[in-house]
mmCIF file of C-alpha atoms and ligand atoms in Angstrom:
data_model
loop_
_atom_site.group_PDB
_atom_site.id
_atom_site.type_symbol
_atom_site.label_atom_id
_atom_site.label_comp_id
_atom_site.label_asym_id
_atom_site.label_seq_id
_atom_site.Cartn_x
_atom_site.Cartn_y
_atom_site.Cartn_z
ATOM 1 C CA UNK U 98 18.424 10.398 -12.860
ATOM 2 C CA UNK U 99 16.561 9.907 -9.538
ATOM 3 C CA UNK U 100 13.420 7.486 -9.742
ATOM 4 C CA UNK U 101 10.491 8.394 -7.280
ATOM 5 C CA UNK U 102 8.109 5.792 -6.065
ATOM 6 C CA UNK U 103 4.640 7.601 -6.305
ATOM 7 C CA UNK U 104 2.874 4.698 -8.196
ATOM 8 C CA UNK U 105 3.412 0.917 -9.386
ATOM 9 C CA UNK U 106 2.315 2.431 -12.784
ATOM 10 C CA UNK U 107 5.980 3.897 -12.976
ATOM 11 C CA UNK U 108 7.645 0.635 -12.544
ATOM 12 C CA UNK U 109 8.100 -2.300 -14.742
ATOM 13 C CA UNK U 110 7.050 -5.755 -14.070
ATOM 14 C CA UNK U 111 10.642 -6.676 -13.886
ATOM 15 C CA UNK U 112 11.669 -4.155 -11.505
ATOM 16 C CA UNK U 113 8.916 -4.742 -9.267
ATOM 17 C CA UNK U 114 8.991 -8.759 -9.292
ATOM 18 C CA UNK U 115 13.336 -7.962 -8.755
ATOM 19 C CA UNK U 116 11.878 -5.841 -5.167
ATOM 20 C CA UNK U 117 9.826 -8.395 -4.137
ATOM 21 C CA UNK U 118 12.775 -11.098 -4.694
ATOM 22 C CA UNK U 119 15.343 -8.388 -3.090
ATOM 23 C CA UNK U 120 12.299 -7.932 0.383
ATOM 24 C CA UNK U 121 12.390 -12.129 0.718
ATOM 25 C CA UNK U 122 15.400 -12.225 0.866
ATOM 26 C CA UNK U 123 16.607 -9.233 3.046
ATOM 27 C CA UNK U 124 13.664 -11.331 5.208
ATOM 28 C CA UNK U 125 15.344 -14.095 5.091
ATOM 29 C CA UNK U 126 18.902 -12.333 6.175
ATOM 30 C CA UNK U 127 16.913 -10.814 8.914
ATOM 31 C CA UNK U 128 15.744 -13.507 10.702
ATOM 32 C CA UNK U 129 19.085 -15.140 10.471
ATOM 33 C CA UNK U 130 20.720 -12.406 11.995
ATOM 34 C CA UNK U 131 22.714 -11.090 8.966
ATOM 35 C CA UNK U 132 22.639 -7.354 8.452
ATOM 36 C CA UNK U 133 23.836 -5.486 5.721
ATOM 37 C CA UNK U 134 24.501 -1.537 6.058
ATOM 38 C CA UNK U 135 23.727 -0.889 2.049
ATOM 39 C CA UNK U 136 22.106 2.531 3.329
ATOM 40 C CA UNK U 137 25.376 3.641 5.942
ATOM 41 C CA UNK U 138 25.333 7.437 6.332
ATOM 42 C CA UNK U 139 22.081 8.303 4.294
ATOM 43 C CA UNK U 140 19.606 9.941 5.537
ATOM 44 C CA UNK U 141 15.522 9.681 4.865
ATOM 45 C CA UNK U 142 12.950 12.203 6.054
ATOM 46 C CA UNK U 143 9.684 11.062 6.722
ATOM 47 C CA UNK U 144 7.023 13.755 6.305
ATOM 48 C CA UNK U 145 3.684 12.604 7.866
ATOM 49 C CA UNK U 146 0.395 14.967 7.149
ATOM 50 C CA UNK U 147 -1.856 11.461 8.624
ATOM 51 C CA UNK U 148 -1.109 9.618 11.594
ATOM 52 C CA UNK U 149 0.471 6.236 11.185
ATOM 53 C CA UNK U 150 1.716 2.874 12.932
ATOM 54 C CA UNK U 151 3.019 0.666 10.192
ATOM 55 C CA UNK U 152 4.225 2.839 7.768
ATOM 56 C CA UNK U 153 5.694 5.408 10.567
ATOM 57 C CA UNK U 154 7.549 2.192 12.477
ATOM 58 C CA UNK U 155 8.202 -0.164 9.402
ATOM 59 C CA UNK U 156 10.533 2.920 7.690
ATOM 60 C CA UNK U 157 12.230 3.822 10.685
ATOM 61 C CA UNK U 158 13.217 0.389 11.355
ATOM 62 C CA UNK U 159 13.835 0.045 7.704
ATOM 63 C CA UNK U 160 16.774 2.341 8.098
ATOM 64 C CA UNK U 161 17.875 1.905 11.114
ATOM 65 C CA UNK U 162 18.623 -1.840 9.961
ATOM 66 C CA UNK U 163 19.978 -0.820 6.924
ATOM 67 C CA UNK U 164 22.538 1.750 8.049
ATOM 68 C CA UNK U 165 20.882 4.900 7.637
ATOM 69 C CA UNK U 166 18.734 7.393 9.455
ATOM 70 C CA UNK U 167 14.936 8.314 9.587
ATOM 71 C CA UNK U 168 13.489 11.716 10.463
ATOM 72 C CA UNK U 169 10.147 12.036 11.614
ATOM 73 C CA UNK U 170 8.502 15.443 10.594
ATOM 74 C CA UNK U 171 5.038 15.800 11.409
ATOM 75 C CA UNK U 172 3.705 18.452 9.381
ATOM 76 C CA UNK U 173 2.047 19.744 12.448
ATOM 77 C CA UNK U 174 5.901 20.652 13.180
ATOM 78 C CA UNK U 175 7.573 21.763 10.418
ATOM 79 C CA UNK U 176 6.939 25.050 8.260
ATOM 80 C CA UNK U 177 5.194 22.793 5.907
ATOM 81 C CA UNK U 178 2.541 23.025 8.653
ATOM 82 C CA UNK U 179 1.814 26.961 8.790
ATOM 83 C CA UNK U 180 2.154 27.140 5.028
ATOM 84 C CA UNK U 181 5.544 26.697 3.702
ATOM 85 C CA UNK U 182 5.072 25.520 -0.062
ATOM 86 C CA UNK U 183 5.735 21.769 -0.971
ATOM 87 C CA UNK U 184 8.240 23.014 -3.474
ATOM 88 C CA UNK U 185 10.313 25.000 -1.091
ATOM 89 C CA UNK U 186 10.039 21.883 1.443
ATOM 90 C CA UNK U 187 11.271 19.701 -1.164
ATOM 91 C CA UNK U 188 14.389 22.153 -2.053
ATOM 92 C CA UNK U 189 15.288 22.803 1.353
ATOM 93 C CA UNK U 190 14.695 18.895 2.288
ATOM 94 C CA UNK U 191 16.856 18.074 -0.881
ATOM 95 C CA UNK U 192 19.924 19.875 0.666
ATOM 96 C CA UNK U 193 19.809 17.494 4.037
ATOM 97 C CA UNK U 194 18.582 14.198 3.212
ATOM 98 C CA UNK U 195 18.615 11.530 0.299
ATOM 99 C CA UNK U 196 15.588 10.394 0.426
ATOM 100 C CA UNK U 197 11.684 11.681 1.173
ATOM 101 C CA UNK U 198 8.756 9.622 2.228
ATOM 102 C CA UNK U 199 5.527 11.671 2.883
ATOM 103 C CA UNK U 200 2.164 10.394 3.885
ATOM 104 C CA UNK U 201 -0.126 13.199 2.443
ATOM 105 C CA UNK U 202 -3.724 14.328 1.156
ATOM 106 C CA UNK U 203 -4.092 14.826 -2.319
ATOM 107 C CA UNK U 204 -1.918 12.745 -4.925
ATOM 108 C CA UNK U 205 -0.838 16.262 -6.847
ATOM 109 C CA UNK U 206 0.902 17.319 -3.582
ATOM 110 C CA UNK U 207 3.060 14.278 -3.580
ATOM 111 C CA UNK U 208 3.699 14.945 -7.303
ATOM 112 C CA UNK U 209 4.733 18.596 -6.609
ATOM 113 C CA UNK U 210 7.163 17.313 -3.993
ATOM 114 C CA UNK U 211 9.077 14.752 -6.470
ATOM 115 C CA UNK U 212 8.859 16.988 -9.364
ATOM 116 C CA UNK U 213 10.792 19.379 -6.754
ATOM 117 C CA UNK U 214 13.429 17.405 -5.108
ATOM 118 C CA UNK U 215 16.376 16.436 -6.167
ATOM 119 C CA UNK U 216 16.353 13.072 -4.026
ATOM 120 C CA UNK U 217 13.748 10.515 -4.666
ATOM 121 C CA UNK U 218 10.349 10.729 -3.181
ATOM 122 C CA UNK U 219 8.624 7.873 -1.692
ATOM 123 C CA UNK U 220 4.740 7.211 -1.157
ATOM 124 C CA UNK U 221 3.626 6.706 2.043
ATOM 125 C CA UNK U 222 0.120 7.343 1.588
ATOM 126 C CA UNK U 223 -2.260 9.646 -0.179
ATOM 127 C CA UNK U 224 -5.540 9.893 -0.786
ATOM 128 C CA UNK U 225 -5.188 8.006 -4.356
ATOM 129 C CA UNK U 226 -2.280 5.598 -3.977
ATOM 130 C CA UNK U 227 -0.370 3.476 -1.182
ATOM 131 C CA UNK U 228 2.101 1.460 -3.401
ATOM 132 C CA UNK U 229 4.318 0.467 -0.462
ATOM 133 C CA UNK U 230 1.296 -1.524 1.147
ATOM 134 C CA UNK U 231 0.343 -3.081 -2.170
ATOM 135 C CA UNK U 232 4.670 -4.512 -2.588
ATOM 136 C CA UNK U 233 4.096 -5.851 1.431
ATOM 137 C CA UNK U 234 0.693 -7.884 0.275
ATOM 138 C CA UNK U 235 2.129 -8.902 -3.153
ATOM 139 C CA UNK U 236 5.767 -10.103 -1.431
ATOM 140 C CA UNK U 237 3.086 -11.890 1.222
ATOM 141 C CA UNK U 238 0.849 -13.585 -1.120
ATOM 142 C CA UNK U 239 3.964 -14.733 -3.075
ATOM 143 C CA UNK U 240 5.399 -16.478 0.012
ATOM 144 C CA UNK U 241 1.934 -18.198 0.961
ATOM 145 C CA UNK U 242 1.177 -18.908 -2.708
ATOM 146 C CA UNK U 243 4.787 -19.158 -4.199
ATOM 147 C CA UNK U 244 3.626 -17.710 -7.686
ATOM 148 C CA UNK U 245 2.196 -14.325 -8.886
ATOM 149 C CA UNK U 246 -0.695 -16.184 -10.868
ATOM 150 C CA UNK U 247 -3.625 -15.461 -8.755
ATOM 151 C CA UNK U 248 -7.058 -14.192 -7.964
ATOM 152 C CA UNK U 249 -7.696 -11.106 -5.705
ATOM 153 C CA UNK U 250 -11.608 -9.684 -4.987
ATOM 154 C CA UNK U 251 -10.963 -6.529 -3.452
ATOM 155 C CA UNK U 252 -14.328 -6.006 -1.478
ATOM 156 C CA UNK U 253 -15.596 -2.204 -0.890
ATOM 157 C CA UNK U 254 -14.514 0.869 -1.063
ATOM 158 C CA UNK U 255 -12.682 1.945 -4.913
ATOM 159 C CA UNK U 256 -10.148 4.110 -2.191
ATOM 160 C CA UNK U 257 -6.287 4.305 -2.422
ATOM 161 C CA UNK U 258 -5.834 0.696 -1.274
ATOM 162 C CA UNK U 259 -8.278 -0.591 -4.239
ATOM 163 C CA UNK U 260 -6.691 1.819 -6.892
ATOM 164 C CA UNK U 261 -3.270 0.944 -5.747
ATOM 165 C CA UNK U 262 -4.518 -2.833 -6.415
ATOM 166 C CA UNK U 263 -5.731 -2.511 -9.519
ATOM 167 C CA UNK U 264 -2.410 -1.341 -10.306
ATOM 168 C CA UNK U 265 -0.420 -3.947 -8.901
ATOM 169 C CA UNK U 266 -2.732 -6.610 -10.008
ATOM 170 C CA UNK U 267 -1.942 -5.265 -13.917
ATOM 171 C CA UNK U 268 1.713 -5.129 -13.016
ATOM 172 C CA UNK U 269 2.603 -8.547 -11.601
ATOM 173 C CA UNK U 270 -0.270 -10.410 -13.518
ATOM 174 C CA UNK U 271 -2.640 -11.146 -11.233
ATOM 175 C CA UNK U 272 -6.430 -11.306 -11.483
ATOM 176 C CA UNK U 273 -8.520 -8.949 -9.349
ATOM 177 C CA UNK U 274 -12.095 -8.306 -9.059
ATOM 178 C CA UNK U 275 -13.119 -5.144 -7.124
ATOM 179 C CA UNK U 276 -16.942 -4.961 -5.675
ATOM 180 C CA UNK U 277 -17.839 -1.684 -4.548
ATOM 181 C CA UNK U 278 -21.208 0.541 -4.039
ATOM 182 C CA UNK U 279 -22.316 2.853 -6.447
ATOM 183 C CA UNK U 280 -20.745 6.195 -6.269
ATOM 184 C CA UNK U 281 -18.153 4.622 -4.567
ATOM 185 C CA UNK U 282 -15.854 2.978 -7.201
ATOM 186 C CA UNK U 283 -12.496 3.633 -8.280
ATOM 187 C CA UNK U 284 -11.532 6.689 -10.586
ATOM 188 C CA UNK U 285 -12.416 5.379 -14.157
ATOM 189 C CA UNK U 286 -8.943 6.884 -15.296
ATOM 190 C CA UNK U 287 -7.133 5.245 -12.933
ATOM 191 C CA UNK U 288 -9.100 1.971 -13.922
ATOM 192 C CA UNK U 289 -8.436 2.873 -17.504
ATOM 193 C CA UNK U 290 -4.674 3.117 -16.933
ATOM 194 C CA UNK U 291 -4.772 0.069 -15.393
ATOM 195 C CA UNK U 292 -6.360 -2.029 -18.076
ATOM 196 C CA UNK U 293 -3.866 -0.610 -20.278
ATOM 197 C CA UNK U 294 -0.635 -1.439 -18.323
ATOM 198 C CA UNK U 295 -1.958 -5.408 -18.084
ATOM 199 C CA UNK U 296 -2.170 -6.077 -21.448
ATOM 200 C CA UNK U 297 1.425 -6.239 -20.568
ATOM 201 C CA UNK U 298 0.736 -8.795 -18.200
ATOM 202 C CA UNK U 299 -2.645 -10.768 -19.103
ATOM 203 C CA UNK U 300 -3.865 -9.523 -15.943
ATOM 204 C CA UNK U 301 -7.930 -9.284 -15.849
ATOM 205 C CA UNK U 302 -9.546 -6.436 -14.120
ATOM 206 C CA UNK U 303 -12.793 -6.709 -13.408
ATOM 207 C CA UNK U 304 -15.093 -4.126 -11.328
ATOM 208 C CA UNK U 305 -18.322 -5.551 -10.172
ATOM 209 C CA UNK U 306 -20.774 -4.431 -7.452
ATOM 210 C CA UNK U 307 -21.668 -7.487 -6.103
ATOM 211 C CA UNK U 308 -19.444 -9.000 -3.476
ATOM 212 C CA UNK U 309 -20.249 -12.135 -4.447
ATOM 213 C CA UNK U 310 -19.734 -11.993 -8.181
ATOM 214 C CA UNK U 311 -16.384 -10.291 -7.430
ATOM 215 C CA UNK U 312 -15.058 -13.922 -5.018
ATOM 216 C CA UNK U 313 -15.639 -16.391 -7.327
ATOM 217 C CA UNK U 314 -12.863 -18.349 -7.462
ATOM 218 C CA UNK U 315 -10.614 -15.536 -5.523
ATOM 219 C CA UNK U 316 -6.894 -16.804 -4.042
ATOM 220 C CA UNK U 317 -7.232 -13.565 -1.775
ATOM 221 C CA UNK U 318 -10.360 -11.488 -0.403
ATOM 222 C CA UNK U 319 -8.623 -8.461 1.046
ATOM 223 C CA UNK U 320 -10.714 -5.688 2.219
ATOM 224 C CA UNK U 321 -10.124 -2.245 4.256
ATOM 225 C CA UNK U 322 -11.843 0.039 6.031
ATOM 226 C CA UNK U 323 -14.643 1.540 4.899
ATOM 227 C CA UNK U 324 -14.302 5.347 5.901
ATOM 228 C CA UNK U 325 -10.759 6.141 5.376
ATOM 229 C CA UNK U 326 -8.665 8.860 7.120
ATOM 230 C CA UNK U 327 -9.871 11.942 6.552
ATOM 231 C CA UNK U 328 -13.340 10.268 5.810
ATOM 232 C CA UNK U 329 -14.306 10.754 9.953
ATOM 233 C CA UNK U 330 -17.258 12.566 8.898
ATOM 234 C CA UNK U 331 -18.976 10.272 7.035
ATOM 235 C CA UNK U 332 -18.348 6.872 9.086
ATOM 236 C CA UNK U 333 -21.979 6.831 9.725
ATOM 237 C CA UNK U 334 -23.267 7.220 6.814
ATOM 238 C CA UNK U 335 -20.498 4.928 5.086
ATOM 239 C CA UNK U 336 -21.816 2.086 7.897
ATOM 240 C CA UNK U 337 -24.680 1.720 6.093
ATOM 241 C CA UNK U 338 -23.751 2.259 2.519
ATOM 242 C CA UNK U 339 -21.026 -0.613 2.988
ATOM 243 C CA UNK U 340 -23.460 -2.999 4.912
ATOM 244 C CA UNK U 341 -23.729 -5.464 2.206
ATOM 245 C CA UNK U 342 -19.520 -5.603 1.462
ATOM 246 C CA UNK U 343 -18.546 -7.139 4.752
ATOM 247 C CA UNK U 344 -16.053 -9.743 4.923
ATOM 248 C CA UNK U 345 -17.593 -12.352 6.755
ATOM 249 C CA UNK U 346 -17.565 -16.385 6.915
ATOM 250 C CA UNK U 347 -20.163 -16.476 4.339
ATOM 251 C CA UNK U 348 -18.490 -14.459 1.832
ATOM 252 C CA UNK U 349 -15.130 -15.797 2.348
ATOM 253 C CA UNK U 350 -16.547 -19.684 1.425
ATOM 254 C CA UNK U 351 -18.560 -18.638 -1.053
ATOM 255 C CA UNK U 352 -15.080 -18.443 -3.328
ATOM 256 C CA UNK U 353 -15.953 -22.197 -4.258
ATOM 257 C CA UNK U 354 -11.907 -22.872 -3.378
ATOM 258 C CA UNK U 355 -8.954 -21.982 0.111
ATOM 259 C CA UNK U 356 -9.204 -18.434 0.330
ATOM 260 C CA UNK U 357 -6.377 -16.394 2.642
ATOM 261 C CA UNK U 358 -7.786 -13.132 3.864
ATOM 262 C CA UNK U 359 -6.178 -9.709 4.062
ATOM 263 C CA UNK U 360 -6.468 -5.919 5.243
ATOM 264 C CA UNK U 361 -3.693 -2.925 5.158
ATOM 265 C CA UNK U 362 -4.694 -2.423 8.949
ATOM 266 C CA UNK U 363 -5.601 -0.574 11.069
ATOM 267 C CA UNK U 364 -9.161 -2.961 10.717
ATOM 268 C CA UNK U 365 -12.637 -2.383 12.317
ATOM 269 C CA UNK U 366 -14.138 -5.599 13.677
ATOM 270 C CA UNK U 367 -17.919 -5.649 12.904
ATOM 271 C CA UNK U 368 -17.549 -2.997 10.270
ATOM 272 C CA UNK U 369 -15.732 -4.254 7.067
ATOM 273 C CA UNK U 370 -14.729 -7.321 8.763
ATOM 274 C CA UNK U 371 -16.077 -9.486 11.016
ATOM 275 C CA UNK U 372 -13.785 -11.354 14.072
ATOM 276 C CA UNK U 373 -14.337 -15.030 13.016
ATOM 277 C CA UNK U 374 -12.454 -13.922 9.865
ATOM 278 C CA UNK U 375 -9.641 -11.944 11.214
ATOM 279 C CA UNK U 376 -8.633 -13.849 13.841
ATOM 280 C CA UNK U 377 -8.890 -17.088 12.136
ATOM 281 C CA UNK U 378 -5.963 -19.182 10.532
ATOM 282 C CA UNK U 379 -6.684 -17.906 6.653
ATOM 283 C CA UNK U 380 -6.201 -14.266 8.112
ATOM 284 C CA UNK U 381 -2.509 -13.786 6.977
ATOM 285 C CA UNK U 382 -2.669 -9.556 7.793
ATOM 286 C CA UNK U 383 0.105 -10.031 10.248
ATOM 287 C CA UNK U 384 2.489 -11.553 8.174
ATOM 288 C CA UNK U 385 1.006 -8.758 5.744
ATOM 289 C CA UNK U 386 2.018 -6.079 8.180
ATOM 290 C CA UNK U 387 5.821 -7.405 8.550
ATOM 291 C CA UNK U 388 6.253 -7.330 5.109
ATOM 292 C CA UNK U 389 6.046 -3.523 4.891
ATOM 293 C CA UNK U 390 9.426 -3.692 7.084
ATOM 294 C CA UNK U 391 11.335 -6.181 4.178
ATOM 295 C CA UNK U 392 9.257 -4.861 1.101
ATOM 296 C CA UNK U 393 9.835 -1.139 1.732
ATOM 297 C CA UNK U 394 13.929 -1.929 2.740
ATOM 298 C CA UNK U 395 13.662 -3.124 -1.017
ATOM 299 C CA UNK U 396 12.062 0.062 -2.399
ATOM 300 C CA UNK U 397 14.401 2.004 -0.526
ATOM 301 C CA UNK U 398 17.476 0.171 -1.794
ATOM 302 C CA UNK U 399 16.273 0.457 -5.494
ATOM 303 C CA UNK U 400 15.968 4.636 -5.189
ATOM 304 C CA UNK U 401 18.420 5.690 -2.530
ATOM 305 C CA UNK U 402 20.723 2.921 -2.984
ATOM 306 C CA UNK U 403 24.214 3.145 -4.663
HETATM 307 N N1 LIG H 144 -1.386 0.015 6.504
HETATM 308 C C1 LIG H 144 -0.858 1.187 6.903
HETATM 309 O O1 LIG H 144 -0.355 1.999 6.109
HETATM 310 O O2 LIG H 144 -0.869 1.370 8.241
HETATM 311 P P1 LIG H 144 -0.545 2.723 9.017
HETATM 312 O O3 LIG H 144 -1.641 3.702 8.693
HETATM 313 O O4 LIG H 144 -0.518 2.329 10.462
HETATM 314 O O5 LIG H 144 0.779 3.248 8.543
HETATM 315 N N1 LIG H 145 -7.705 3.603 2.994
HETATM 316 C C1 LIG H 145 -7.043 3.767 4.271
HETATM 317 C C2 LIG H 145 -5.737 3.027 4.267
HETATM 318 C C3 LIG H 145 -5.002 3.049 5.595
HETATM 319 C C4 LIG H 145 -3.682 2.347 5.530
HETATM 320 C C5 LIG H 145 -6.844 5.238 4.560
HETATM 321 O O1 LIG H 145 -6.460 5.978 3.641
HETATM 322 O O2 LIG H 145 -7.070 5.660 5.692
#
């Protein structure tokens, strides 16, 4: 039976905390020169719907280093584009390839693909969930931190970066406080969900809408931008309703303890983070970017792997 990876919900703590072991140490190989082809002769297509650096780059490399081969399809370019269906993309794709990763819109599209296909179907993206982003940050804050056990305040908007969090957070035990504006929170189901799957865990999730409240005694402050793609319209607007849930010098010592900052990137200097903070030596998003390479190797070994 093929496993997709739409959401950490699907996963169990072991599995997960067994990918994050697997991305150090495929890291570790890497940077010692040792490559392993565990992927030879299989083939991933990559369907993108949003533009993207990291996750565009990160899986192609992936790949590459792992034997295999990564087709870019912008949907702008395939039949997909001029209104194909998803599920007649997902049985011809399913004939070619062994693996899909698609950067989409809505989450039900992505769901429609897996349900589909007859290879596994990773998430690259949608509006409601970026998994692959949250294994990068957790495999990052487990090699500055070496242990699972703490506090993230996740400040601003409840988007597919905080709902992905509050999912993580549940599944490797973590604490995580998310501030955001009202009207602006994260789906109460999803939140719902989560609180159920950390009982497992003893993970607290808290939702706040004070910044402040939601640092206090945080590990990790990671924020991201405040109007995200697809959101162009309302950047102005957003500016000012996210005023108060900047990431800024004052809000990253009022934790009361060392706090390492982090953002999925792309980041807005000014906006939902200000320079001093970024560019300073507790800003650990580069190491955070990297990881998306080693975690999402892991991920891909786990569902396309032998
Ligand atoms: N963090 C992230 O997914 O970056 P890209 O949009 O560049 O892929
Ligand atoms: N919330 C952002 C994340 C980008 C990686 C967006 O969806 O645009």
């Amino acid at each position: 039976m093929k496993r997709d990876f739409l959401t950490l919900k699907d996963w169990s703590t072991d599995e997960l905390k067994s990918m994050i072991q697997t991305a150090i140490r495929l890291k570790a190989e890497n940077k010692n020169g040792i490559t392993h082809h565990h992927l030879a002769g299989k083939k991933l297509a990559m369907i993108f719907e949003k533009p993207s650096t990291r996750t565009r780059v990160s899986f192609e490399v992936g790949m590459y280093e792992l034997g295999g081969h990564a087709l870019y399809l912008s949907s702008d370019d395939i039949q997909l584009g001029r209104g194909e269906t998803v599920k007649d993309t997902a049985r011809t794709l399913s004939r070619f390839v062994d693996g899909i990763m698609i950067r989409t819109k809505g989450h039900d599209i992505i769901e429609e693909l897996a349900e589909n296909a007859d290879v596994p179907v990773i998430n690259g993206l949608t509006d409601d969930f970026h998994p692959c982003q949250v294994m990068a940050d957790v495999q990052t804050i487990y090699e500055h931190m070496n242990t699972f056990d703490v506090k993230v305040a996740y400040i601003g908007d409840g988007n597919n970066m905080a709902q992905s969090w509050l999912y993580g957070a549940a599944k490797f035990g973590m604490d995580i406080s998310v501030a955001s504006p009202e009207n602006y929170e994260c789906d109460p189901a999803v939140v719902k969900s989560a609180v159920e799957a950390a009982k497992q865990t003893g993970a607290k999730i808290e939702l706040c809408r004070d910044p402040f409240d939601a640092v206090k005694n945080a590990d990790i402050i990671y924020t991201d931008v405040w109007a995200s793609m697809g959101q162009e319209s309302e950047k102005e607007e957003r500016k000012k309703i996210f005023a108060g849930y900047q990431v800024n010098k004052k809000l990253m010592e009022a934790t009361g303890r060392k706090t390492l900052f982090m953002h999925c990137l792309p980041a807005y200097m000014g906006l939902e983070v200000t320079e001093d903070v970024y560019e300073s030596d507790i800003s650990i998003v580069w190491d955070e970017a990297e990881n998306r390479l080693h975690a999402q190797k892991a991920v891909m070994l786990k569902v396309m792997g032998s």
